């Protein structure tokens, strides 16, 4: 039976108007009454849950630290976090910090502006001792942490939200091998940054499946473009020039734009199979124009929603770590591009 606002009002002894204000995080209600409403709503099963993870009984201030300017996916993720958090009664406020770059120093500088009332923080960060130190200091201050898209498992985070990146890399290799079935030759890997554990895991998974199932396909080149699209363009141009028979390119993270641009300018045929990650307006175009063959998407909207829910769940939980909820990858081809 669906729990109603009237039932919550009766349970906590307040008016339905007061309950409505509390549930929708509107002004005009005392902190004590807001807490009474949230506790009653949770007790009656009105509030959402993430699986078996309970959510807090009062709104919490959240902050996210994302390298938005690094690529389009990060920007879309930030937009979805803002939109979802704005409709969640249990989110008192949501600040998103755009990191200058992926370095630990940028994260440290941004964290210095952390709000005093913040209860939970989500980060996309490289796995580095300085990063882990920054996260440890936040945890020591009583802040709950989650990692997004790329994990930092040795840090004191409560959960990771994102793909199983090793499985994503293995999936890319399976696709590459089957699309090139019967052919023998060279494959190139373009990584956004191996400083991201997720990118490293994707590359490892990719290499493992090629070696196990498609030994006739060899990774002859692997370049790290440090999340720089222009570097990706230059490296891909050089690859195509020096290896005219290149069969495939796997772009592990950022750098898709540079690879696609170089492929578009290529006049020789046939085109290498191109597999990349994240469905964005740009990669939609690559699929339509037959520059990209497959996009392995981690669904920015779902990742954003789960990030907010898992962060709220970690705040409510008495356990230091809550169960991971991997985002299931979507395989997007030209003929099944979802509507925007």
Tab-separated table of C-alpha atoms in Angstrom:
chain	number	residue	atom	x	y	z
A	1	UNK	CA	0.000	0.000	0.000
A	2	UNK	CA	1.385	3.372	-0.981
A	3	UNK	CA	2.311	5.668	1.911
A	4	UNK	CA	0.665	9.091	1.633
A	5	UNK	CA	1.587	12.539	2.905
A	6	UNK	CA	-1.526	12.369	5.120
A	7	UNK	CA	-0.275	9.142	6.727
A	8	UNK	CA	3.102	10.730	7.465
A	9	UNK	CA	1.359	13.794	8.935
A	10	UNK	CA	-0.758	11.609	11.196
A	11	UNK	CA	2.294	9.597	12.298
A	12	UNK	CA	4.345	12.618	13.351
A	13	UNK	CA	1.451	14.813	14.532
A	14	UNK	CA	2.010	17.656	12.046
A	15	UNK	CA	-0.083	19.174	9.260
A	16	UNK	CA	0.084	17.900	5.692
A	17	UNK	CA	1.371	21.335	4.610
A	18	UNK	CA	4.285	21.033	7.040
A	19	UNK	CA	5.039	17.526	5.841
A	20	UNK	CA	4.984	18.706	2.225
A	21	UNK	CA	7.443	21.503	3.005
A	22	UNK	CA	9.809	19.079	4.747
A	23	UNK	CA	9.700	16.426	2.022
A	24	UNK	CA	10.334	18.976	-0.707
A	25	UNK	CA	13.014	20.859	1.259
A	26	UNK	CA	11.036	24.117	1.253
A	27	UNK	CA	11.523	26.932	3.789
A	28	UNK	CA	9.071	27.754	6.547
A	29	UNK	CA	9.650	24.744	8.809
A	30	UNK	CA	11.812	24.328	11.891
A	31	UNK	CA	14.755	21.961	11.965
A	32	UNK	CA	13.063	19.898	14.680
A	33	UNK	CA	9.854	19.454	12.694
A	34	UNK	CA	11.789	18.694	9.530
A	35	UNK	CA	13.578	15.885	11.347
A	36	UNK	CA	10.293	14.544	12.771
A	37	UNK	CA	8.838	14.396	9.267
A	38	UNK	CA	11.899	12.672	7.769
A	39	UNK	CA	12.034	10.109	10.557
A	40	UNK	CA	8.324	9.312	10.112
A	41	UNK	CA	8.706	9.113	6.322
A	42	UNK	CA	11.605	6.697	6.647
A	43	UNK	CA	9.827	4.600	9.291
A	44	UNK	CA	6.755	4.258	7.046
A	45	UNK	CA	8.810	3.395	3.979
A	46	UNK	CA	8.010	6.599	2.084
A	47	UNK	CA	11.591	7.590	1.372
A	48	UNK	CA	13.488	5.985	-1.521
A	49	UNK	CA	16.166	3.395	-0.970
A	50	UNK	CA	19.099	2.129	-2.981
A	51	UNK	CA	18.547	-1.605	-2.684
A	52	UNK	CA	18.810	-2.375	1.019
A	53	UNK	CA	20.690	0.838	1.821
A	54	UNK	CA	18.733	3.150	4.155
A	55	UNK	CA	18.748	6.877	3.457
A	56	UNK	CA	19.224	9.608	6.076
A	57	UNK	CA	16.322	10.955	8.086
A	58	UNK	CA	17.267	14.581	7.479
A	59	UNK	CA	18.593	16.490	4.438
A	60	UNK	CA	22.364	16.470	3.961
A	61	UNK	CA	24.758	18.841	2.211
A	62	UNK	CA	26.686	17.145	-0.598
A	63	UNK	CA	29.680	18.220	-2.680
A	64	UNK	CA	31.232	16.707	-5.794
A	65	UNK	CA	34.742	17.228	-7.157
A	66	UNK	CA	34.882	16.494	-10.887
A	67	UNK	CA	37.366	17.394	-13.660
A	68	UNK	CA	34.514	18.713	-15.807
A	69	UNK	CA	36.624	20.550	-18.345
A	70	UNK	CA	38.529	17.354	-19.188
A	71	UNK	CA	35.802	15.879	-21.426
A	72	UNK	CA	32.144	16.045	-22.392
A	73	UNK	CA	31.125	13.051	-20.272
A	74	UNK	CA	32.237	14.827	-17.092
A	75	UNK	CA	30.099	17.833	-17.990
A	76	UNK	CA	27.051	15.680	-18.648
A	77	UNK	CA	27.604	13.834	-15.370
A	78	UNK	CA	27.729	17.134	-13.476
A	79	UNK	CA	24.512	18.333	-15.132
A	80	UNK	CA	22.695	15.110	-14.223
A	81	UNK	CA	23.934	15.280	-10.612
A	82	UNK	CA	22.605	18.837	-10.278
A	83	UNK	CA	19.257	17.945	-11.823
A	84	UNK	CA	18.723	14.817	-9.729
A	85	UNK	CA	19.900	16.364	-6.463
A	86	UNK	CA	17.573	19.340	-6.962
A	87	UNK	CA	14.569	16.972	-6.839
A	88	UNK	CA	15.742	14.924	-3.850
A	89	UNK	CA	14.177	16.094	-0.566
A	90	UNK	CA	17.081	14.586	1.348
A	91	UNK	CA	19.656	16.778	-0.397
A	92	UNK	CA	19.929	20.051	1.524
A	93	UNK	CA	22.452	21.481	-0.953
A	94	UNK	CA	24.648	20.225	-3.772
A	95	UNK	CA	27.860	21.967	-4.830
A	96	UNK	CA	29.915	20.784	-7.781
A	97	UNK	CA	33.545	21.843	-8.085
A	98	UNK	CA	35.200	21.857	-11.511
A	99	UNK	CA	38.773	20.703	-10.964
A	100	UNK	CA	41.487	22.416	-13.022
A	101	UNK	CA	42.916	19.037	-14.025
A	102	UNK	CA	43.223	15.457	-12.779
A	103	UNK	CA	46.256	16.070	-10.545
A	104	UNK	CA	46.089	15.455	-6.771
A	105	UNK	CA	47.157	19.082	-6.295
A	106	UNK	CA	43.981	20.306	-8.018
A	107	UNK	CA	41.838	18.132	-5.762
A	108	UNK	CA	43.650	19.421	-2.673
A	109	UNK	CA	43.160	23.055	-3.703
A	110	UNK	CA	39.466	22.509	-4.372
A	111	UNK	CA	38.895	20.621	-1.109
A	112	UNK	CA	40.217	23.627	0.798
A	113	UNK	CA	36.881	25.275	-0.139
A	114	UNK	CA	34.824	22.427	1.334
A	115	UNK	CA	31.745	23.644	3.207
A	116	UNK	CA	31.609	23.245	6.974
A	117	UNK	CA	28.139	21.658	6.842
A	118	UNK	CA	29.024	19.120	4.150
A	119	UNK	CA	28.278	15.525	5.115
A	120	UNK	CA	29.134	13.672	1.907
A	121	UNK	CA	31.607	14.069	-0.957
A	122	UNK	CA	31.815	12.375	-4.353
A	123	UNK	CA	35.077	12.464	-6.309
A	124	UNK	CA	36.515	11.470	-9.653
A	125	UNK	CA	40.204	11.229	-8.891
A	126	UNK	CA	43.403	9.455	-9.830
A	127	UNK	CA	44.722	6.700	-7.582
A	128	UNK	CA	47.727	8.451	-6.031
A	129	UNK	CA	49.171	8.675	-2.483
A	130	UNK	CA	48.365	12.398	-2.296
A	131	UNK	CA	44.796	11.742	-3.423
A	132	UNK	CA	44.401	9.069	-0.778
A	133	UNK	CA	45.815	11.503	1.795
A	134	UNK	CA	43.265	14.178	0.875
A	135	UNK	CA	40.441	11.660	1.133
A	136	UNK	CA	41.734	10.338	4.464
A	137	UNK	CA	41.685	13.837	5.944
A	138	UNK	CA	38.073	14.311	4.837
A	139	UNK	CA	37.104	10.949	6.319
A	140	UNK	CA	38.850	11.860	9.580
A	141	UNK	CA	36.630	14.961	9.688
A	142	UNK	CA	33.531	12.746	9.598
A	143	UNK	CA	32.711	13.194	5.911
A	144	UNK	CA	31.456	10.192	3.953
A	145	UNK	CA	33.126	9.644	0.576
A	146	UNK	CA	32.315	7.847	-2.650
A	147	UNK	CA	34.436	7.444	-5.773
A	148	UNK	CA	32.839	7.782	-9.215
A	149	UNK	CA	33.805	6.281	-12.606
A	150	UNK	CA	37.325	5.343	-11.439
A	151	UNK	CA	37.913	3.776	-8.029
A	152	UNK	CA	40.486	4.546	-5.348
A	153	UNK	CA	39.970	1.371	-3.302
A	154	UNK	CA	42.759	2.006	-0.783
A	155	UNK	CA	41.130	5.317	0.237
A	156	UNK	CA	38.523	5.410	3.028
A	157	UNK	CA	35.582	5.607	0.623
A	158	UNK	CA	32.187	4.142	1.449
A	159	UNK	CA	31.318	3.044	-2.085
A	160	UNK	CA	32.335	3.131	-5.727
A	161	UNK	CA	29.798	4.060	-8.415
A	162	UNK	CA	30.637	3.234	-12.017
A	163	UNK	CA	31.479	0.463	-14.437
A	164	UNK	CA	33.431	-2.644	-13.604
A	165	UNK	CA	36.236	-1.207	-15.704
A	166	UNK	CA	38.150	-4.438	-16.171
A	167	UNK	CA	34.975	-6.064	-17.514
A	168	UNK	CA	34.450	-3.036	-19.787
A	169	UNK	CA	37.930	-3.479	-21.260
A	170	UNK	CA	37.357	-7.201	-21.745
A	171	UNK	CA	34.083	-6.415	-23.513
A	172	UNK	CA	35.877	-3.992	-25.839
A	173	UNK	CA	38.400	-6.702	-26.746
A	174	UNK	CA	35.654	-9.241	-27.431
A	175	UNK	CA	33.947	-6.771	-29.764
A	176	UNK	CA	37.228	-5.891	-31.471
A	177	UNK	CA	38.106	-9.543	-32.007
A	178	UNK	CA	34.735	-10.466	-33.437
A	179	UNK	CA	34.557	-7.418	-35.709
A	180	UNK	CA	38.002	-8.376	-37.055
A	181	UNK	CA	37.409	-12.123	-37.125
A	182	UNK	CA	39.718	-13.873	-39.556
A	183	UNK	CA	42.193	-10.999	-39.778
A	184	UNK	CA	45.680	-10.771	-38.317
A	185	UNK	CA	47.450	-7.548	-37.500
A	186	UNK	CA	48.018	-4.614	-35.193
A	187	UNK	CA	45.774	-2.888	-32.649
A	188	UNK	CA	46.458	0.448	-30.940
A	189	UNK	CA	45.274	1.591	-27.513
A	190	UNK	CA	44.780	5.273	-26.696
A	191	UNK	CA	44.409	5.867	-22.953
A	192	UNK	CA	43.126	9.091	-21.432
A	193	UNK	CA	45.424	8.762	-18.421
A	194	UNK	CA	46.791	5.658	-16.736
A	195	UNK	CA	46.759	7.687	-13.541
A	196	UNK	CA	43.076	6.771	-13.464
A	197	UNK	CA	42.785	3.281	-12.037
A	198	UNK	CA	39.727	2.755	-14.237
A	199	UNK	CA	41.698	3.403	-17.424
A	200	UNK	CA	44.454	1.069	-16.297
A	201	UNK	CA	41.872	-1.640	-15.541
A	202	UNK	CA	40.221	-1.231	-18.950
A	203	UNK	CA	43.552	-1.621	-20.721
A	204	UNK	CA	44.438	-4.701	-18.657
A	205	UNK	CA	41.075	-6.315	-19.397
A	206	UNK	CA	41.403	-5.516	-23.103
A	207	UNK	CA	44.887	-6.994	-23.374
A	208	UNK	CA	43.854	-10.103	-21.431
A	209	UNK	CA	41.008	-11.071	-23.769
A	210	UNK	CA	42.993	-10.338	-26.932
A	211	UNK	CA	45.768	-12.591	-25.644
A	212	UNK	CA	43.367	-15.337	-24.568
A	213	UNK	CA	40.922	-15.420	-27.472
A	214	UNK	CA	42.404	-13.464	-30.377
A	215	UNK	CA	46.184	-14.038	-30.433
A	216	UNK	CA	46.276	-13.073	-34.115
A	217	UNK	CA	45.552	-9.464	-33.024
A	218	UNK	CA	48.488	-7.791	-31.271
A	219	UNK	CA	48.581	-4.505	-29.377
A	220	UNK	CA	51.618	-2.893	-30.986
A	221	UNK	CA	51.094	0.642	-29.685
A	222	UNK	CA	49.698	2.112	-26.469
A	223	UNK	CA	49.790	5.867	-25.947
A	224	UNK	CA	48.720	7.947	-22.943
A	225	UNK	CA	47.443	11.374	-24.025
A	226	UNK	CA	46.852	12.764	-20.498
A	227	UNK	CA	43.234	13.671	-21.282
A	228	UNK	CA	44.387	15.967	-24.119
A	229	UNK	CA	42.305	15.843	-27.306
A	230	UNK	CA	44.947	17.586	-29.411
A	231	UNK	CA	47.573	15.102	-28.264
A	232	UNK	CA	45.192	12.296	-29.196
A	233	UNK	CA	44.772	13.779	-32.681
A	234	UNK	CA	48.525	14.082	-33.224
A	235	UNK	CA	49.222	10.568	-31.917
A	236	UNK	CA	46.482	9.021	-34.073
A	237	UNK	CA	47.717	10.839	-37.173
A	238	UNK	CA	51.191	9.439	-36.532
A	239	UNK	CA	49.786	5.942	-35.931
A	240	UNK	CA	47.883	5.958	-39.210
A	241	UNK	CA	50.898	7.268	-41.074
A	242	UNK	CA	53.403	4.810	-39.600
A	243	UNK	CA	51.033	1.817	-39.512
A	244	UNK	CA	48.892	2.041	-42.671
A	245	UNK	CA	47.598	-1.490	-42.040
A	246	UNK	CA	46.399	-0.770	-38.501
A	247	UNK	CA	43.271	-2.866	-37.886
A	248	UNK	CA	41.770	-1.271	-34.810
A	249	UNK	CA	41.924	1.502	-32.215
A	250	UNK	CA	40.569	1.211	-28.681
A	251	UNK	CA	40.170	4.576	-26.967
A	252	UNK	CA	40.039	3.859	-23.250
A	253	UNK	CA	38.888	7.274	-21.990
A	254	UNK	CA	39.203	10.850	-23.169
A	255	UNK	CA	40.829	11.457	-26.537
A	256	UNK	CA	37.872	10.272	-28.617
A	257	UNK	CA	37.678	13.610	-30.415
A	258	UNK	CA	41.275	13.430	-31.579
A	259	UNK	CA	40.964	9.846	-32.818
A	260	UNK	CA	37.729	10.591	-34.697
A	261	UNK	CA	39.199	13.719	-36.268
A	262	UNK	CA	42.235	11.815	-37.535
A	263	UNK	CA	40.045	9.003	-38.898
A	264	UNK	CA	37.789	11.507	-40.665
A	265	UNK	CA	40.805	13.025	-42.428
A	266	UNK	CA	42.151	9.628	-43.463
A	267	UNK	CA	41.720	8.941	-47.171
A	268	UNK	CA	43.071	5.400	-47.334
A	269	UNK	CA	40.741	2.441	-46.921
A	270	UNK	CA	39.779	0.428	-45.024
A	271	UNK	CA	39.190	2.379	-41.827
A	272	UNK	CA	40.427	0.767	-38.571
A	273	UNK	CA	37.722	-0.482	-36.235
A	274	UNK	CA	37.257	2.236	-33.610
A	275	UNK	CA	35.799	1.432	-30.181
A	276	UNK	CA	35.432	4.093	-27.488
A	277	UNK	CA	33.553	4.889	-24.291
A	278	UNK	CA	30.676	7.181	-23.244
A	279	UNK	CA	27.663	8.226	-25.298
A	280	UNK	CA	27.803	12.005	-25.759
A	281	UNK	CA	26.617	14.323	-28.545
A	282	UNK	CA	30.056	13.914	-30.130
A	283	UNK	CA	30.183	10.117	-29.995
A	284	UNK	CA	26.623	9.954	-31.315
A	285	UNK	CA	27.932	11.778	-34.354
A	286	UNK	CA	30.895	9.425	-34.682
A	287	UNK	CA	28.507	6.458	-34.798
A	288	UNK	CA	26.209	8.087	-37.348
A	289	UNK	CA	29.159	9.055	-39.556
A	290	UNK	CA	30.686	5.546	-39.318
A	291	UNK	CA	33.822	6.866	-37.635
A	292	UNK	CA	33.162	4.848	-34.462
A	293	UNK	CA	31.919	1.262	-34.614
A	294	UNK	CA	30.830	0.783	-30.995
A	295	UNK	CA	30.461	3.042	-27.951
A	296	UNK	CA	30.588	1.374	-24.524
A	297	UNK	CA	28.425	3.678	-22.453
A	298	UNK	CA	28.340	3.971	-18.663
A	299	UNK	CA	25.134	6.044	-18.718
A	300	UNK	CA	25.872	9.481	-17.274
A	301	UNK	CA	22.316	9.927	-15.982
A	302	UNK	CA	22.231	6.619	-14.097
A	303	UNK	CA	25.767	7.149	-12.759
A	304	UNK	CA	24.732	10.578	-11.465
A	305	UNK	CA	21.573	9.273	-9.792
A	306	UNK	CA	23.376	6.365	-8.158
A	307	UNK	CA	26.150	8.701	-6.986
A	308	UNK	CA	23.642	10.866	-5.117
A	309	UNK	CA	21.747	7.865	-3.707
A	310	UNK	CA	24.865	5.959	-2.659
A	311	UNK	CA	26.314	9.066	-1.021
A	312	UNK	CA	23.109	9.610	0.948
A	313	UNK	CA	23.117	5.916	1.824
A	314	UNK	CA	26.684	6.088	3.111
A	315	UNK	CA	25.725	9.028	5.343
A	316	UNK	CA	22.816	7.046	6.800
A	317	UNK	CA	24.691	3.778	7.198
A	318	UNK	CA	26.520	2.820	10.373
A	319	UNK	CA	28.864	0.682	8.255
A	320	UNK	CA	32.042	2.283	6.840
A	321	UNK	CA	31.537	0.550	3.478
A	322	UNK	CA	28.255	-0.149	1.703
A	323	UNK	CA	27.797	-2.612	-1.198
A	324	UNK	CA	28.994	-1.457	-4.607
A	325	UNK	CA	26.393	-1.096	-7.337
A	326	UNK	CA	28.189	-1.378	-10.652
A	327	UNK	CA	26.654	0.504	-13.557
A	328	UNK	CA	25.871	-1.993	-16.310
A	329	UNK	CA	27.483	-0.909	-19.591
A	330	UNK	CA	25.371	-0.298	-22.676
A	331	UNK	CA	26.743	-1.273	-26.089
A	332	UNK	CA	25.700	1.405	-28.563
A	333	UNK	CA	25.942	0.857	-32.308
A	334	UNK	CA	24.817	3.105	-35.124
A	335	UNK	CA	21.438	1.373	-35.342
A	336	UNK	CA	20.462	1.490	-31.648
A	337	UNK	CA	21.463	4.993	-30.578
A	338	UNK	CA	18.966	5.904	-27.828
A	339	UNK	CA	16.891	9.055	-28.150
A	340	UNK	CA	18.267	12.044	-26.289
